[in-house]
């Protein structure tokens, strides 16, 4: 536009002044920009100095990991006793049945390895056929999990679910809770916004009932009351009962997370797809849900992370999840007194899974961000 | 655009109106928005509807594809009466294209996918065929080079042209425009109006709610002025602008033409 104009002269772009870029300017501006900022910076480094080196000393530099009983640790109290975790690792990760039957330990290792093989490619951008991988993870994988871990087929001996424990149990509970609660939650969220009053009322009642009840109560009810609803001959597995309770509870939370996304969709989107002659399910599946789920990824994943950690409440009905197993192991005669190591280990494993979910969700958000995508 | 002549309903004769609205009444709660509206629209006719905000002009055209439900009177589109029957509604909707004030493009789909979604899922066309039609219409609205971008990367004027192409991909027999240029910067209004003028010249039946009086003058066969939910006056553009009959119309015209 400016070429033909006589009274508009474009000023050429210049580089920014040198003192506003570079790492020194960054530090001056961001760490010592104001008095408050400087105080926070100084305090931060002081506390860092106060607590981090001693922790590193204890957890890494002076730590014990050799040997196979507590004598090594007892001789060096200044360091953490990772020997305990090393010796009891099978029990902490796979539970008592597999820890006491070493010839069967390939079974949990196999299902975890398979899980890793399915999930890692899902996270990598360039993987082809991600949809199929995901489908396998959600449909075939649970079948394999049951066949291999529970057994009873192909000559694999049955492992009593009452003896499942550790990370294996935590994983199984969370996996079932997440995979079943998502579709159920989506249906409930749609139901809550339905134009049909009965569907709406049922959805609201369901959501508000389960959301208003503590998970502990639900687990108690699932453990004690569920059998009352079935004829006396029907024996319900304790783990299955916990899974049912968790799924019912979790679906209400997921529904609310999804509803948040549904509400954020402009009604013009629905109108535009109606105007094109699309029916309810096509509008929902092709236009509304893809956008609503994208918006609600952070809050959906938030509920998943909360669920993953909440599975440790099953210890209340006598199931030994990762946390309870660590506690039990550190209270055994062999390792009595090393509970800090047990809790740290359990916390670390929980953190790996939760951080993984969190990172994946952030990645997904960025990938699906078409609205603000620039050239 | 040959789509208007596509044979569909053998009952239609050439001069039968494509839309017949008879004694239409609509309420929002207790508020009476549309009062005894009678209107019939002939094939290839271009009608511009204007009026102050709240006059019911948008509601009227939204009734034609049942984005709004009316309580009394009848609307017959292309020989089918609009009732609660979902199947009829979707049939009529797929034959009546609509362009909105705020474009309402699908932000999670590319421009071309916006155009091909309904042809594939509603018209059951193959993806290849739908892509072909999509590209053809994007070329007609002069943005084929943007086909693989997302709506968020386009200017307002470009987005509205995509919305027009999206509606045309369904090969509609009527096009409804609900204030298509009201949300646009002045510089972009022109490109959208040009696209609409070309569409009108191709013989499409159009109902346009707009305040663009230049467009009305140039394109409309009939201009309708609405106020308080009623049709106050309708006439060909020449008489409408030069010899408005009612005082209300004169006042409205003096207000919008002053600026």
XYZ file of C-alpha atoms in Angstrom, chain A:
375
model
C 0.000 0.000 0.000
C 2.843 2.339 0.820
C 4.544 2.209 -2.615
C 2.082 4.534 -4.330
C 1.646 6.785 -1.373
C 3.528 10.055 -1.111
C 2.671 11.000 2.453
C 3.172 7.633 4.143
C 6.800 6.604 4.604
C 7.423 3.265 6.252
C 10.073 3.347 8.983
C 12.295 0.274 8.543
C 12.300 -2.295 11.396
C 15.304 -2.087 13.742
C 16.911 -4.593 16.158
C 15.847 -4.213 19.817
C 18.370 -2.435 22.134
C 21.150 -4.802 23.222
C 20.500 -4.431 26.993
C 16.998 -5.899 26.632
C 18.074 -9.306 25.324
C 20.496 -12.014 26.415
C 20.697 -14.097 29.605
C 22.184 -11.368 31.783
C 19.282 -9.060 30.994
C 16.907 -11.951 31.612
C 18.341 -12.584 35.080
C 18.380 -8.923 36.011
C 14.811 -8.457 34.868
C 13.274 -11.691 36.093
C 15.161 -12.568 39.274
C 16.159 -9.130 40.609
C 13.611 -6.923 38.893
C 12.150 -5.471 42.089
C 12.789 -5.580 45.832
C 10.150 -8.275 46.361
C 11.528 -10.234 43.472
C 15.062 -10.017 44.873
C 13.927 -11.148 48.350
C 12.071 -14.133 46.869
C 15.106 -15.070 44.789
C 17.481 -14.884 47.765
C 15.126 -16.833 50.052
C 14.610 -19.482 47.405
C 18.310 -20.111 46.985
C 18.828 -20.079 50.771
C 16.218 -22.795 51.357
C 17.476 -24.680 48.375
C 20.956 -24.665 49.954
C 19.510 -25.565 53.357
C 17.535 -28.641 52.336
C 18.589 -30.014 48.991
C 22.245 -30.967 49.670
C 21.400 -32.928 52.878
C 18.608 -34.731 51.030
C 20.938 -35.617 48.153
C 23.485 -36.858 50.695
C 20.909 -39.072 52.362
C 19.047 -40.307 49.289
C 21.950 -40.772 46.907
C 25.492 -40.169 48.125
C 25.284 -42.081 51.424
C 22.529 -44.451 50.383
C 22.697 -48.225 50.852
C 21.688 -50.523 48.072
C 23.990 -53.524 48.468
C 23.288 -56.672 50.439
C 20.020 -58.518 50.893
C 19.079 -57.840 54.515
C 18.927 -54.971 56.939
C 22.451 -55.361 58.364
C 23.955 -53.101 55.672
C 21.424 -50.368 56.380
C 21.633 -50.684 60.132
C 25.415 -50.200 59.895
C 25.051 -46.924 57.949
C 22.128 -44.914 59.347
C 23.238 -41.710 57.542
C 21.940 -42.980 54.203
C 18.667 -44.204 52.794
C 18.046 -47.940 52.784
C 17.276 -48.730 49.169
C 18.289 -52.305 49.884
C 14.829 -52.697 51.378
C 13.155 -51.580 48.138
C 15.510 -53.769 46.080
C 14.793 -56.894 48.103
C 11.044 -56.314 48.286
C 10.626 -54.915 44.742
C 8.598 -57.904 43.458
C 6.187 -57.577 46.348
C 5.808 -53.806 45.944
C 5.246 -53.936 42.214
C 3.349 -57.178 41.712
C 1.814 -58.193 45.054
C 2.164 -61.213 47.277
C 1.084 -63.961 44.870
C 3.715 -63.158 42.268
C 6.367 -62.306 44.858
C 5.988 -65.737 46.458
C 5.732 -67.599 43.126
C 8.847 -66.431 41.274
C 8.174 -68.811 38.378
C 4.966 -66.823 37.647
C 6.512 -63.379 37.819
C 6.807 -63.149 34.031
C 3.039 -62.580 33.951
C 2.868 -59.083 35.501
C 6.148 -58.155 33.837
C 4.659 -59.166 30.496
C 1.498 -57.056 30.880
C 3.454 -54.008 32.043
C 5.904 -54.388 29.157
C 3.014 -54.743 26.723
C 1.427 -51.619 28.175
C 4.677 -49.733 27.662
C 4.949 -50.983 24.092
C 1.455 -49.712 23.334
C 1.686 -46.402 25.161
C 5.141 -45.195 24.114
C 4.305 -45.162 20.359
C 1.063 -43.344 21.199
C 3.068 -40.512 22.691
C 5.480 -40.272 19.747
C 4.194 -37.899 17.062
C 5.285 -39.795 13.990
C 3.621 -43.113 14.836
C 1.196 -44.229 12.116
C -2.186 -45.867 12.840
C -2.493 -44.372 16.317
C -6.233 -44.985 16.272
C -5.674 -48.718 15.966
C -3.052 -48.740 18.693
C -5.498 -46.977 20.964
C -8.257 -49.413 20.050
C -5.956 -52.346 20.876
C -5.066 -50.722 24.185
C -8.711 -50.248 25.095
C -10.135 -53.563 23.891
C -7.616 -56.355 23.343
C -5.178 -55.291 26.036
C -7.619 -55.723 28.948
C -8.435 -59.224 27.689
C -4.755 -60.122 27.536
C -4.276 -58.583 30.971
C -6.970 -60.780 32.495
C -5.818 -63.900 30.656
C -2.193 -63.493 31.671
C -2.467 -61.997 35.152
C -5.589 -63.784 36.348
C -4.856 -66.937 34.384
C -7.083 -69.968 34.089
C -6.533 -70.210 30.330
C -3.749 -71.750 28.222
C -2.589 -73.677 31.270
C -1.712 -70.508 33.176
C -2.512 -71.133 36.842
C -5.169 -68.896 38.403
C -3.905 -66.102 40.630
C -6.390 -65.269 43.349
C -7.319 -61.586 42.966
C -7.305 -61.309 46.755
C -3.564 -61.843 46.456
C -3.120 -59.150 43.803
C -1.345 -56.158 45.147
C 1.195 -53.401 44.802
C 1.504 -51.417 41.600
C -0.236 -54.193 39.665
C -3.442 -53.691 41.649
C -3.188 -49.887 41.578
C -2.702 -50.057 37.828
C -5.576 -52.478 37.249
C -8.007 -50.408 39.320
C -7.028 -47.111 37.713
C -7.002 -48.537 34.183
C -10.490 -49.978 34.503
C -11.758 -46.836 36.211
C -10.385 -44.548 33.516
C -11.306 -46.647 30.487
C -14.889 -47.322 31.577
C -15.567 -43.946 33.165
C -14.723 -41.893 30.082
C -17.473 -43.216 27.759
C -19.911 -43.401 30.665
C -19.041 -39.852 31.695
C -19.484 -38.540 28.140
C -22.954 -40.113 27.942
C -23.872 -38.663 31.338
C -22.653 -35.201 30.336
C -24.704 -35.361 27.129
C -27.647 -36.644 29.160
C -27.386 -33.751 31.559
C -27.697 -31.332 28.645
C -30.382 -33.347 26.874
C -33.661 -31.731 25.860
C -35.520 -34.756 27.185
C -36.487 -33.995 30.804
C -36.372 -37.604 32.012
C -32.935 -38.279 30.559
C -31.767 -35.001 32.042
C -33.228 -35.742 35.462
C -31.714 -39.226 35.548
C -28.289 -37.923 34.569
C -28.367 -35.148 37.139
C -29.476 -37.537 39.882
C -26.745 -40.025 39.015
C -24.003 -37.405 38.828
C -24.997 -35.579 41.977
C -25.423 -38.812 43.953
C -22.024 -40.280 43.121
C -20.229 -36.959 43.218
C -21.651 -36.157 46.603
C -20.533 -39.410 48.169
C -16.954 -39.975 49.387
C -15.078 -42.697 47.527
C -14.371 -44.439 50.843
C -18.087 -44.752 51.461
C -18.626 -46.097 47.976
C -15.861 -48.658 48.448
C -17.409 -49.736 51.747
C -20.796 -49.998 50.110
C -19.377 -51.913 47.163
C -17.681 -54.264 49.580
C -20.504 -54.744 52.043
C -23.737 -53.808 50.299
C -23.243 -54.944 46.707
C -23.472 -58.638 47.645
C -26.841 -57.909 49.290
C -28.335 -56.958 45.938
C -27.485 -60.302 44.390
C -28.754 -63.787 45.234
C -26.704 -65.443 47.926
C -25.064 -67.916 45.535
C -23.413 -65.155 43.483
C -19.940 -64.554 44.821
C -18.458 -61.233 43.829
C -14.761 -60.807 43.640
C -13.453 -58.098 45.974
C -11.308 -56.473 43.287
C -14.226 -56.462 40.832
C -16.385 -54.829 43.480
C -13.794 -52.119 43.974
C -13.587 -51.644 40.198
C -17.364 -51.212 39.945
C -17.397 -48.714 42.793
C -14.512 -46.724 41.348
C -16.059 -46.666 37.862
C -19.439 -45.438 39.124
C -17.733 -42.751 41.180
C -15.298 -41.701 38.485
C -17.908 -41.475 35.723
C -19.716 -38.740 37.646
C -16.526 -36.677 37.866
C -15.629 -37.277 34.231
C -19.178 -36.254 33.270
C -18.752 -32.895 34.958
C -15.387 -32.346 33.300
C -16.898 -33.117 29.901
C -19.907 -30.905 30.615
C -17.536 -28.010 31.187
C -16.278 -28.521 27.645
C -19.771 -28.907 26.211
C -20.838 -25.614 27.744
C -17.926 -23.800 26.193
C -19.046 -24.678 22.659
C -20.822 -21.769 20.986
C -24.412 -22.632 20.120
C -23.688 -21.406 16.617
C -21.714 -24.619 16.088
C -24.790 -26.685 16.742
C -26.948 -24.388 14.626
C -24.549 -24.497 11.707
C -24.520 -28.291 11.725
C -28.310 -28.387 12.108
C -28.627 -26.060 9.136
C -26.607 -28.568 7.115
C -29.179 -31.269 7.867
C -27.141 -33.225 10.419
C -29.035 -35.205 13.073
C -28.300 -35.217 16.817
C -25.704 -37.990 16.883
C -23.829 -36.708 13.848
C -23.725 -33.210 15.306
C -22.564 -34.609 18.620
C -19.937 -36.987 17.276
C -18.538 -34.830 14.459
C -18.901 -31.259 15.672
C -19.650 -30.899 19.361
C -17.677 -33.667 21.091
C -14.393 -33.247 19.193
C -14.321 -29.618 20.275
C -15.732 -30.154 23.768
C -13.328 -32.982 24.617
C -10.409 -30.936 23.394
C -11.375 -28.102 25.737
C -11.940 -30.448 28.655
C -8.691 -32.443 28.294
C -7.037 -30.651 31.243
C -9.966 -31.234 33.585
C -10.580 -34.800 32.385
C -6.923 -35.682 32.935
C -7.127 -33.921 36.264
C -9.867 -36.336 37.340
C -7.836 -39.272 36.018
C -4.801 -38.232 38.040
C -6.951 -37.815 41.124
C -8.428 -41.261 40.531
C -5.019 -42.869 40.084
C -4.003 -41.627 43.509
C -7.399 -42.298 45.078
C -7.121 -45.997 44.268
C -4.978 -46.258 47.403
C -8.246 -45.951 49.361
C -8.973 -49.597 48.528
C -6.718 -50.493 51.450
C -9.822 -49.708 53.513
C -11.523 -52.859 52.209
C -8.434 -54.952 52.721
C -6.789 -54.702 49.309
C -3.045 -54.092 49.292
C -2.368 -51.397 46.708
C 1.066 -49.899 46.100
C 0.911 -47.558 49.098
C -0.461 -50.094 51.576
C 1.992 -52.696 50.328
C 4.919 -50.318 50.928
C 3.615 -49.590 54.394
C 3.165 -53.279 55.188
C 6.606 -54.176 53.891
C 8.289 -51.479 55.951
C 6.483 -52.744 59.036
C 7.549 -56.338 58.555
C 10.071 -57.680 61.061
C 12.782 -57.763 58.407
C 12.573 -54.065 57.538
C 10.886 -52.435 60.486
C 11.837 -48.754 60.717
C 12.448 -48.091 57.048
C 9.013 -46.656 56.272
C 10.368 -43.375 54.864
C 12.012 -45.312 52.053
C 8.790 -47.241 51.482
C 6.666 -44.095 51.285
C 9.197 -42.309 49.087
C 9.239 -45.229 46.684
C 5.440 -45.445 46.539
C 5.203 -41.683 46.085
C 7.791 -41.755 43.318
C 5.968 -44.481 41.392
C 2.652 -42.631 41.757
C 4.382 -39.483 40.552
C 5.792 -41.165 37.433
C 2.346 -42.282 36.322
C 0.616 -39.016 37.164
C 3.332 -36.881 35.605
C 3.171 -39.087 32.513
C -0.559 -38.474 32.206
C -0.108 -34.768 32.789
C 2.638 -34.429 30.163
C 0.663 -36.442 27.642
C -2.384 -34.243 28.128
C -0.359 -31.075 27.600
C 1.104 -32.530 24.458
C -2.330 -33.491 23.209
C -3.644 -30.005 23.921
C -0.908 -28.401 21.865
C -1.420 -30.838 19.033
C -5.158 -30.276 18.873
C -4.938 -26.522 19.143
C -6.260 -25.540 15.719
C -8.081 -22.399 16.821
C -5.062 -20.276 17.439
C -2.724 -22.100 15.103
C -0.743 -19.540 13.134
C 1.133 -19.959 9.890
